[in-house]
Tab-separated table of C-alpha atoms and ligand atoms in Angstrom:
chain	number	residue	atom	x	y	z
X	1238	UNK	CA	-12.569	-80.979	-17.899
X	1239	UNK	CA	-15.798	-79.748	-16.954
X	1240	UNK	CA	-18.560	-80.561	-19.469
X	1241	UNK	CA	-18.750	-77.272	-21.647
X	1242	UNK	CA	-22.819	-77.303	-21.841
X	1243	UNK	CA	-23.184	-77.041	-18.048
X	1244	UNK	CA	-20.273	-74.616	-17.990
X	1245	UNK	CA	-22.482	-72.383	-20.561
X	1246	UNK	CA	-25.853	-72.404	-18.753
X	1247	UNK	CA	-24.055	-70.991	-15.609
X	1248	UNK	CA	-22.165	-68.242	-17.019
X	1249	UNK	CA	-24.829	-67.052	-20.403
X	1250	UNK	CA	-27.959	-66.982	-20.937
X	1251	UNK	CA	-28.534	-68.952	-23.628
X	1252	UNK	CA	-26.063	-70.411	-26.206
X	1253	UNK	CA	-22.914	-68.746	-26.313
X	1254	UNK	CA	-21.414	-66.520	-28.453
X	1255	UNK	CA	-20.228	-63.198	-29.545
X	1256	UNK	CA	-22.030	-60.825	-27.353
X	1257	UNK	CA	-23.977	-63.051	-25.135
X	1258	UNK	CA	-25.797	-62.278	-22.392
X	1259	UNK	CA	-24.273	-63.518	-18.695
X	1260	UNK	CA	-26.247	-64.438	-15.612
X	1261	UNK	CA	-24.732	-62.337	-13.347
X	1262	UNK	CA	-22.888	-59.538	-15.664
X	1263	UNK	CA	-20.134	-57.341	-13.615
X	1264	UNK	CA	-19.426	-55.092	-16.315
X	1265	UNK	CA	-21.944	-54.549	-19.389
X	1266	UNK	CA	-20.638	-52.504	-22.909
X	1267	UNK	CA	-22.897	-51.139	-25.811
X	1268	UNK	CA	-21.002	-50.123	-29.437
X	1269	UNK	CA	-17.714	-49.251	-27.823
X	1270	UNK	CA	-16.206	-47.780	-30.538
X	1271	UNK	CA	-12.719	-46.120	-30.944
X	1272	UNK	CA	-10.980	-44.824	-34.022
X	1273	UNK	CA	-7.378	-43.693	-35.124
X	1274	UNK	CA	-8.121	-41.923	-37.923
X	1275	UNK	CA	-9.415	-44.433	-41.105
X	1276	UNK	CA	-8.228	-47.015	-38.305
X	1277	UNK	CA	-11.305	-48.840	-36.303
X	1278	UNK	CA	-8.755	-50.663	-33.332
X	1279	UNK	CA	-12.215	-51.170	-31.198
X	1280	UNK	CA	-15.569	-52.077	-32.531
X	1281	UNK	CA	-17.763	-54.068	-30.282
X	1282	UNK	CA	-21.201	-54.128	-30.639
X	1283	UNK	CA	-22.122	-55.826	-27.168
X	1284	UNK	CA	-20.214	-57.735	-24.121
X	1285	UNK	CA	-21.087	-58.495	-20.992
X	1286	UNK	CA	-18.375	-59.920	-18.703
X	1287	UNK	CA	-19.410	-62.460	-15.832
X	1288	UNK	CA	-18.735	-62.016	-12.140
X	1289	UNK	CA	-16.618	-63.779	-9.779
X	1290	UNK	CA	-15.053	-65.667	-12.499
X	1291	UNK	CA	-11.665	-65.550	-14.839
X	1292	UNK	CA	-12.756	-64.300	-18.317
X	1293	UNK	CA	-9.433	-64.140	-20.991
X	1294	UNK	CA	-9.657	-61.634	-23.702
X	1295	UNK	CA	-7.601	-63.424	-27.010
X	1296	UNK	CA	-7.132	-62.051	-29.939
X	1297	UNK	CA	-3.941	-61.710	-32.527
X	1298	UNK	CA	-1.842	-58.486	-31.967
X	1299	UNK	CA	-3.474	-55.462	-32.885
X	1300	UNK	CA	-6.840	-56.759	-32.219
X	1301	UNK	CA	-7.851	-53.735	-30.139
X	1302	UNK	CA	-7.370	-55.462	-26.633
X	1303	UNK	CA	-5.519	-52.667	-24.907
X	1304	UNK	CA	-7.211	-50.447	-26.551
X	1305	UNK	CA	-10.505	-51.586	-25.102
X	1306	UNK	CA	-8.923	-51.911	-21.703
X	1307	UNK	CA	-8.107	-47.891	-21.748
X	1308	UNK	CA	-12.128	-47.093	-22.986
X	1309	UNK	CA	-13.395	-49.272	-20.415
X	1310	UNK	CA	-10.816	-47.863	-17.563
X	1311	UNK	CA	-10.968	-44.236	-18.359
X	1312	UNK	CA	-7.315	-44.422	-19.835
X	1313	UNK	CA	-8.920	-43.641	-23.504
X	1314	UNK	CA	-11.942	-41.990	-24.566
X	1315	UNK	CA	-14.422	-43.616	-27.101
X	1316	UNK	CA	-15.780	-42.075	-30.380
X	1317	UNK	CA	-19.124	-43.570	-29.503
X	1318	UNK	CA	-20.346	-46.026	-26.901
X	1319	UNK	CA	-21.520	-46.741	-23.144
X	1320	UNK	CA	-20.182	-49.183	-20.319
X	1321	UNK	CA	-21.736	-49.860	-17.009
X	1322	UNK	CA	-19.456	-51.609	-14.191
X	1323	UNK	CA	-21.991	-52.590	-11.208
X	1324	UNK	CA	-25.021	-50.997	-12.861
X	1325	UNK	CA	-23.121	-47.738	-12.876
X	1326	UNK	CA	-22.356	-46.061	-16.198
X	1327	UNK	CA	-18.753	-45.513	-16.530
X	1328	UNK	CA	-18.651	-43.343	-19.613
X	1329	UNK	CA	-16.777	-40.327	-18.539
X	1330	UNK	CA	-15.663	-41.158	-15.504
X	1331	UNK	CA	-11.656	-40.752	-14.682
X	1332	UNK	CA	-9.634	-43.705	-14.298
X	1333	UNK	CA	-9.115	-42.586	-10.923
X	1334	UNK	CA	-12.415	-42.748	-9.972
X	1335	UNK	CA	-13.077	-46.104	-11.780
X	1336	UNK	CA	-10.393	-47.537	-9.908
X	1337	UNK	CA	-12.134	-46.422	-6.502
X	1338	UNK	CA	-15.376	-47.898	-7.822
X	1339	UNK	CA	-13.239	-51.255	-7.604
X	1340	UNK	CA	-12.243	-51.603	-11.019
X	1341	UNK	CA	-8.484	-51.665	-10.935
X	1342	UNK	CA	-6.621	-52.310	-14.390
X	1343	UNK	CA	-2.479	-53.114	-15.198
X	1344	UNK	CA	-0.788	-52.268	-17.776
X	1345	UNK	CA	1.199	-54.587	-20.459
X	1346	UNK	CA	4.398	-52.402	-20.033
X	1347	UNK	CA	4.818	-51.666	-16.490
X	1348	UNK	CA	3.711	-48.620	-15.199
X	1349	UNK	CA	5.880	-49.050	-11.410
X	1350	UNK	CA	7.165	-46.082	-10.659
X	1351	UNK	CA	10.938	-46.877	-11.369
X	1352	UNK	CA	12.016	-43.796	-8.989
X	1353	UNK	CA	10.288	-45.225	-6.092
X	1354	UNK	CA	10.967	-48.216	-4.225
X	1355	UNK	CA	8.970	-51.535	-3.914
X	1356	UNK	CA	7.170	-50.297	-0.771
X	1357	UNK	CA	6.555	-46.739	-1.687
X	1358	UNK	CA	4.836	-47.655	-5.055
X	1359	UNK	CA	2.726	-50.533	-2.647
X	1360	UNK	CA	1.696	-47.909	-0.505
X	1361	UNK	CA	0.417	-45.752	-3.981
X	1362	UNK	CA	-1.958	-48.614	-4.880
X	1363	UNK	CA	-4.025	-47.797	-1.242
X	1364	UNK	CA	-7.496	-46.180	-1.537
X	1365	UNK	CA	-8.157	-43.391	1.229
X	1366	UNK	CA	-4.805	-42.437	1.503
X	1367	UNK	CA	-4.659	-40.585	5.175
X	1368	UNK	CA	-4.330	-36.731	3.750
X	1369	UNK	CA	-7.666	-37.771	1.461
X	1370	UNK	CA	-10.433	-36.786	4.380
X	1371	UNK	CA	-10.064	-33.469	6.045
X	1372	UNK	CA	-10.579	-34.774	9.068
X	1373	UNK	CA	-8.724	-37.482	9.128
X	1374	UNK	CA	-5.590	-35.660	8.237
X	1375	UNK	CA	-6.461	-33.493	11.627
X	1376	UNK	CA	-6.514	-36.157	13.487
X	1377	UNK	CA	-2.880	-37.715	13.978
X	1378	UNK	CA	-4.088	-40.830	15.618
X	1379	UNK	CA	-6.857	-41.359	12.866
X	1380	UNK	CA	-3.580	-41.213	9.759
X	1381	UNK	CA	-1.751	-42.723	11.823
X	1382	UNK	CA	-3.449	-46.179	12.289
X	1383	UNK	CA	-4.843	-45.552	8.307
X	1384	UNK	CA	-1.001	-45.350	7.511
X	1385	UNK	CA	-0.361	-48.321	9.733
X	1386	UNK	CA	-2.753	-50.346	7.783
X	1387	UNK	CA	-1.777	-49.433	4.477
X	1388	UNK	CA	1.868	-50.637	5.385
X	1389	UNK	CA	0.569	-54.126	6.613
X	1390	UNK	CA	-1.478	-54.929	3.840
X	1391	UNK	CA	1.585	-53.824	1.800
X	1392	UNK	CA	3.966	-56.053	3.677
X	1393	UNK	CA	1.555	-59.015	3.314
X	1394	UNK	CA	1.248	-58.801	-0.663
X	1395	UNK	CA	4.666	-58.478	-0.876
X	1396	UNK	CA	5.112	-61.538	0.822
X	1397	UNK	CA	2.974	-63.187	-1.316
X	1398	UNK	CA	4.363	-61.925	-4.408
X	1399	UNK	CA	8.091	-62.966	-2.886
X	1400	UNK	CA	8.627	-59.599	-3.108
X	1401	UNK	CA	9.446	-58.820	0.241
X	1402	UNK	CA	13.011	-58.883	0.433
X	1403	UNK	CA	12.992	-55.957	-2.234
X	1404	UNK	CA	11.149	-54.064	-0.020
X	1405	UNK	CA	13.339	-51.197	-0.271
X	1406	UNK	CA	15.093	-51.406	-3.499
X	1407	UNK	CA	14.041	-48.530	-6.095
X	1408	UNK	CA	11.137	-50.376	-9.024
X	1409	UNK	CA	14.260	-49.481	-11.536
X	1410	UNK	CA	16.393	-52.438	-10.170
X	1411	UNK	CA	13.358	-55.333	-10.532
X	1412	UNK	CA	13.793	-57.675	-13.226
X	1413	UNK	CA	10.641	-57.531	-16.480
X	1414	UNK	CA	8.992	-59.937	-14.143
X	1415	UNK	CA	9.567	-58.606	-11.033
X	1416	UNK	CA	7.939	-55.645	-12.169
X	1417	UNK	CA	4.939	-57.482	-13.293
X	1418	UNK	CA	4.097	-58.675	-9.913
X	1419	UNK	CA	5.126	-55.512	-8.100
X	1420	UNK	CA	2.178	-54.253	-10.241
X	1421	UNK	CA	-0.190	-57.150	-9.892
X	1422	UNK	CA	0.272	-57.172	-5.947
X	1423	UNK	CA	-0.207	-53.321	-6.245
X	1424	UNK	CA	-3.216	-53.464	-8.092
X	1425	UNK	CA	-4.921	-55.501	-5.023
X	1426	UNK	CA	-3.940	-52.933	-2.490
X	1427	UNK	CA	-7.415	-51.518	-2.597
X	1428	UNK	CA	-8.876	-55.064	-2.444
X	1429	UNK	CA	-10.816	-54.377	-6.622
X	1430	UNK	CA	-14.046	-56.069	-7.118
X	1431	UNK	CA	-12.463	-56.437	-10.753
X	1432	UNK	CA	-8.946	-57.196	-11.975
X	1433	UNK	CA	-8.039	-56.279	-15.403
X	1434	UNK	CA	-4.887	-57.699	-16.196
X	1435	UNK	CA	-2.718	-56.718	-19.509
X	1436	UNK	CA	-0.707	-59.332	-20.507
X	1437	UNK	CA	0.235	-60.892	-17.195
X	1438	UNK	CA	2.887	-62.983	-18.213
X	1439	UNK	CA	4.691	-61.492	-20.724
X	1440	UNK	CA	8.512	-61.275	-19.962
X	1441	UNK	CA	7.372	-63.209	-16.565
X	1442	UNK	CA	10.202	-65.667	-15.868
X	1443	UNK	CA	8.817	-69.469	-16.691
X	1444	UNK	CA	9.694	-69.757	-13.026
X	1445	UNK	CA	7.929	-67.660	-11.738
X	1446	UNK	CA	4.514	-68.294	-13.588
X	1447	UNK	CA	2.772	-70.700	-11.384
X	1448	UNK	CA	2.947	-68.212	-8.924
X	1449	UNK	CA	1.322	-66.403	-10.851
X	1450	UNK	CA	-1.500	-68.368	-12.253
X	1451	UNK	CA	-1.970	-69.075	-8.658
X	1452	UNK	CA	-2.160	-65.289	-7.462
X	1453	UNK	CA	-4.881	-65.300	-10.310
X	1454	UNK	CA	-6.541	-68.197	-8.950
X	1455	UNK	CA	-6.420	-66.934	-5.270
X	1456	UNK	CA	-8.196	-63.819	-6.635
X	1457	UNK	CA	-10.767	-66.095	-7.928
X	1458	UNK	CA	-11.458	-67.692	-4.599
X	1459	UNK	CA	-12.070	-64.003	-2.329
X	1460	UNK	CA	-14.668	-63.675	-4.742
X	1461	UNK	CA	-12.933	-61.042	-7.739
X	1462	UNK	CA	-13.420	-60.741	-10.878
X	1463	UNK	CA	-10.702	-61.139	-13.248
X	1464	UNK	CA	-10.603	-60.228	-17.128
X	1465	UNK	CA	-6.821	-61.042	-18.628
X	1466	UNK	CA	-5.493	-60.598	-21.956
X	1467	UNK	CA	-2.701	-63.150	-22.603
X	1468	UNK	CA	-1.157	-64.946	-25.575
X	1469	UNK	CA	-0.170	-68.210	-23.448
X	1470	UNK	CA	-2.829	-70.495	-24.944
X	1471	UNK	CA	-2.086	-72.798	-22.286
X	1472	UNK	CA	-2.469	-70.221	-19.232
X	1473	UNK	CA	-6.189	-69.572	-20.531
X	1474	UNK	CA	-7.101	-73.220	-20.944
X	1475	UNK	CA	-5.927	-73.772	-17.536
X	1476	UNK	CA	-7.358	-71.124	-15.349
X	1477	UNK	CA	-10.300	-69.056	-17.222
X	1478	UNK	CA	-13.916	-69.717	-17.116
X	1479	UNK	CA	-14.630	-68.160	-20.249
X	1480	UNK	CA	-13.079	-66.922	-23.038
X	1481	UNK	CA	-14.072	-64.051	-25.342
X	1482	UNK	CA	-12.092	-63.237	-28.805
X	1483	UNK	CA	-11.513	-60.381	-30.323
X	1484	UNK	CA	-10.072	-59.696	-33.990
X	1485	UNK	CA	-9.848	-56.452	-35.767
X	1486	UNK	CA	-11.934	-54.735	-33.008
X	1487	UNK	CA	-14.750	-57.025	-32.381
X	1488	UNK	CA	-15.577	-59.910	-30.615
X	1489	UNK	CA	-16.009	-62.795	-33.075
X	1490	UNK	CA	-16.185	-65.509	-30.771
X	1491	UNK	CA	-16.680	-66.224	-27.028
X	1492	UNK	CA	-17.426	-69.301	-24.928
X	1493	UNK	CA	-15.893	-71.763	-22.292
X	1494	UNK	CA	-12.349	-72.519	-22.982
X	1495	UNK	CA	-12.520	-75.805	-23.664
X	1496	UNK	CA	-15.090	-74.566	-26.847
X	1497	UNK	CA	-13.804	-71.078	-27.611
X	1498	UNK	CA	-10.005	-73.168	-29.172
X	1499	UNK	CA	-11.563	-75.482	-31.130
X	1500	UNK	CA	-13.581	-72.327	-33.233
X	1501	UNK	CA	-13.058	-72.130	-36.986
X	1502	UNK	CA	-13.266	-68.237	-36.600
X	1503	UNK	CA	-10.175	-68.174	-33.106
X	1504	UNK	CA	-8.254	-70.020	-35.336
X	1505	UNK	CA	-8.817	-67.895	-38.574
X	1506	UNK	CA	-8.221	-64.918	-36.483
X	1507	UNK	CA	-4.811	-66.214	-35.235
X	1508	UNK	CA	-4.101	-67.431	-38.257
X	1509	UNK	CA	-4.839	-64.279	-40.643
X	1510	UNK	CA	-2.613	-61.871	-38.584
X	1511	UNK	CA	-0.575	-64.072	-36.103
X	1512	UNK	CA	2.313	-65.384	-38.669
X	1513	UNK	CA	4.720	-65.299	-35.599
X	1514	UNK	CA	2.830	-67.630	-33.262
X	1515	UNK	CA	3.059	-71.370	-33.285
X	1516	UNK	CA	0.123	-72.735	-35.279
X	1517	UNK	CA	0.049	-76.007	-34.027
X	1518	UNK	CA	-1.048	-74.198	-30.801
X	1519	UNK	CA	-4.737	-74.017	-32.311
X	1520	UNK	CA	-5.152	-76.762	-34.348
X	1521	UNK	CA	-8.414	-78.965	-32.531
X	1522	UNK	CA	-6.042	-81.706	-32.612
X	1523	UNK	CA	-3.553	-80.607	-30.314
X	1524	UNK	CA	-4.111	-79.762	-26.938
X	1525	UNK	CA	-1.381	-79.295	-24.852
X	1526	UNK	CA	-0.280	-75.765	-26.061
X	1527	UNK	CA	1.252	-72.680	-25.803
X	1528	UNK	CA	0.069	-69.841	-28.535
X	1529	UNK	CA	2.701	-67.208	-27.808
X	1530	UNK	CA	4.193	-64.436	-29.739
X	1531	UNK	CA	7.741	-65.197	-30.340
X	1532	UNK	CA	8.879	-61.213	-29.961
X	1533	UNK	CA	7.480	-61.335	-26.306
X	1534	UNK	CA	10.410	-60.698	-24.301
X	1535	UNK	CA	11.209	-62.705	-21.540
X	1536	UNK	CA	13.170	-62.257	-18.558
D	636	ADP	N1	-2.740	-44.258	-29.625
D	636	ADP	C1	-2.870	-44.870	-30.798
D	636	ADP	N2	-2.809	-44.189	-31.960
D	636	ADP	C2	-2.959	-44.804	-33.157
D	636	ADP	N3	-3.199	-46.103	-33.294
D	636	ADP	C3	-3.289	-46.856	-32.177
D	636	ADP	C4	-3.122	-46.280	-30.874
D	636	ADP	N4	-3.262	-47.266	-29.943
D	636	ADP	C5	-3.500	-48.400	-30.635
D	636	ADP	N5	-3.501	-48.161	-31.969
D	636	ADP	C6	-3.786	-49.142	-33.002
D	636	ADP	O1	-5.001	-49.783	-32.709
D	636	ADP	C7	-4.945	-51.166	-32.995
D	636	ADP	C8	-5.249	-51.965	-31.755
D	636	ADP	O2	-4.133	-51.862	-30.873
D	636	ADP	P1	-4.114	-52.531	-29.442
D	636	ADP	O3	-5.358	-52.165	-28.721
D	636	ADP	O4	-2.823	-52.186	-28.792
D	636	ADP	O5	-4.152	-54.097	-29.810
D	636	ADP	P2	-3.815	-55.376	-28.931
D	636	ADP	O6	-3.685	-54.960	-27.506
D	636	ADP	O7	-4.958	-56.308	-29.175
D	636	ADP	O8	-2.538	-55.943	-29.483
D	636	ADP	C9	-3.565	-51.421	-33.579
D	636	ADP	O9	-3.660	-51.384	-34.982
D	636	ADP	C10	-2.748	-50.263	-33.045
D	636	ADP	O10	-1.686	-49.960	-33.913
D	637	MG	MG1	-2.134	-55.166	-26.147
C-alpha cells in the first residue's frame, strides 16, 4: 500500500481532514444545506473533491449521501448553499444541463427505462442527439453519421459491460445487476469528465463485481473523475484514492483509504447507526473486510 503521507500531499493541501482543501479540486461545495422539515439529511460546511481520481463517499444509512448527490446534480434543490463543478457555479442549473457540462450521476435504484430495450436506453445516454441542432436535423447526411456514431459507441460499451447479447431485450427483463451496468455503461455515453456513482454494487452479482471495479478503474485511466458511494468496505480500500465520510449530514472525516478506516470518528459513525453491518469490518485490527448492509439485496 502506498505510504498514506505521500498519498496526502498529492491529493490536499495540507493535512487531511474534513473539508480539506485539494490540489487540483473538480468540484468545490460551500454550506450545502438541505432540510426535511426539523430533519437536517445534508449539512456540509466545505468539500472539495479531487480530479482524475476515485473519491468514495461512506457513511451509515441515512447519512445524507443521496441526498447530496441530488443537490449537487440538480436532482434536489438546497435550502442554502453553492457548488462549482470546473469553476462553474452549479447552483440552479438543471440536471440536464449539469450532465452536458460532463457531470453525469446514477442512481442507487435503477433509473433504465424498463419499457425500452438495452440499446434504445444506450442511445438516451448520447449528448447532441441528431434532432438537437436545427441544422443538423436538415441535413440527413449530418443525423445520419451523428446517429451512426451514437450506435457504435453504444455497441462498444455494451460489449464491455457483456451486455451485448441483450442488445434488444426490453431493461424490464435484466437481472438487479444487469441493470446496474446497463446504467453505468449508459452514464459514459457522453464520455463525463465526472462519474457519480450511487451505490454501484448493490444487488450486483459477486460475479460480476470485478468487472465492475474494473469498469471503475478503466474510468480512472481515460482520465475521469469518479465519486462512489458504496457500503463494500473492501471495494473502497481497493480502488479509491480518497475517502470522505459523512454522518448525519456532514463530513466528519476524510483522507486516503488506508487512514480514513482506521478513524475513531468512521468507526463511531458506523457504529452509532449501522447495527446491521458487520463490525468487525472496521475494527483497525482487521483488514480484509467487507462493511455491508445485510438488507442490500442481491441478485
Ligand atoms: N425526499 C425526502 N423527504 C424526507 N426525508 C428524506 C427525503 N430524502 C431523504 N430523506 C431523509 O434524509 C436522510 C438522508 O437520506 P439519504 O440521503 O437517502 O441517506 P443515504 O443515502 O446516506 O443513506 C434520511 O434520514 C432520509 O430519511
Ligand atoms: Mg443512499
Amino acid at each position: 500500500m502506498a505510504d498514506p503521507t505521500t498519498e496526502v500531499k498529492s491529493i490536499a493541501v495540507g493535512s487531511a481532514g474534513p473539508g480539506c482543501k485539494k490540489v487540483d479540486p473538480i468540484l468545490v461545495a460551500d454550506k450545502v444545506r438541505r432540510q426535511f422539515g426539523g430533519l437536517t439529511a445534508v449539512d456540509v460546511e466545505h468539500v472539495e473533491i479531487p480530479r482524475g481520481l476515485i473519491t468514495a463517499l461512506i457513511g451509515p444509512n441515512g447519512a445524507g449521501k443521496t441526498t447530496f448527490f441530488n443537490l449537487l446534480t440538480g436532482f434536489d434543490k438546497p435550502n442554502e448553499g453553492s457548488w462549482s463543478f470546473e469553476g462553474k457555479d452549479l447552483a440552479g442549473v438543471s440536471p440536464y444541463r449539469v450532465a452536458r457540462m460532463g457531470m453525469i450521476r446514477t442512481f442507487q435504484l435503477t433509473k433504465a427505462l424498463s419499457l425500452l430495450t438495452v440499446i434504445e436506453n444506450m442511445r438516451l445516454g448520447a449528448q447532441k442527439q441528431p434532432g438537437e441542432s436545427f441544422l443538423t436535423a436538415l441535413i440527413r447526411p449530418l443525423w445520419i453519421k451523428r446517429e451512426r456514431e451514437i450506435t457504435e459507441t453504444a455497441d462498444a460499451l455494451l460489449k464491455r459491460f457483456k451486455l451485448d447479447a441483450k442488445r434488444e431485450d426490453y431493461a424490464a427483463s435484466l437481472s438487479g445487476g444487469q441493470r446496474k451496468l446497463l446504467e453505468m455503461a449508459r452514464a459514459l455515453m457522453s464520455s463525463p469528465k465526472l462519474v457519480m456513482l450511487d451505490e454501484p454494487m448493490a444487488g450486483v452479482n459477486p460475479a460480476l463485481t470485478q468487472s465492475l471495479l474494473d469498469h471503475i478503474k478503466d474510468l480512472k485511466s481515460n482520465g475521469t473523475t469518479v465519486l462512489f458511494v458504496e457500503h463494500d468496505m473492501h471495494m473502497v480500500r481497493h480502488i479509491s484514492d480518497w475517502v470522505i465520510v459523512m454522518a448525519e449530514g456532514k463530513v466528519v472525516a476524510e483522507g486516503p483509504p488506508s487512514t480514513v478506516m482506521k478513524d475513531q470518528a468512521v468507526i463511531d459513525a458506523y457504529l452509532g447507526a449501522h447495527h446491521d453491518t458487520d463490525l468487525g469490518a472496521v475494527s483497525p485490527k482487521t483488514d480484509t473486510t467487507t462493511l455491508r448492509a445485510t438488507a442490500k439485496e442481491t441478485d
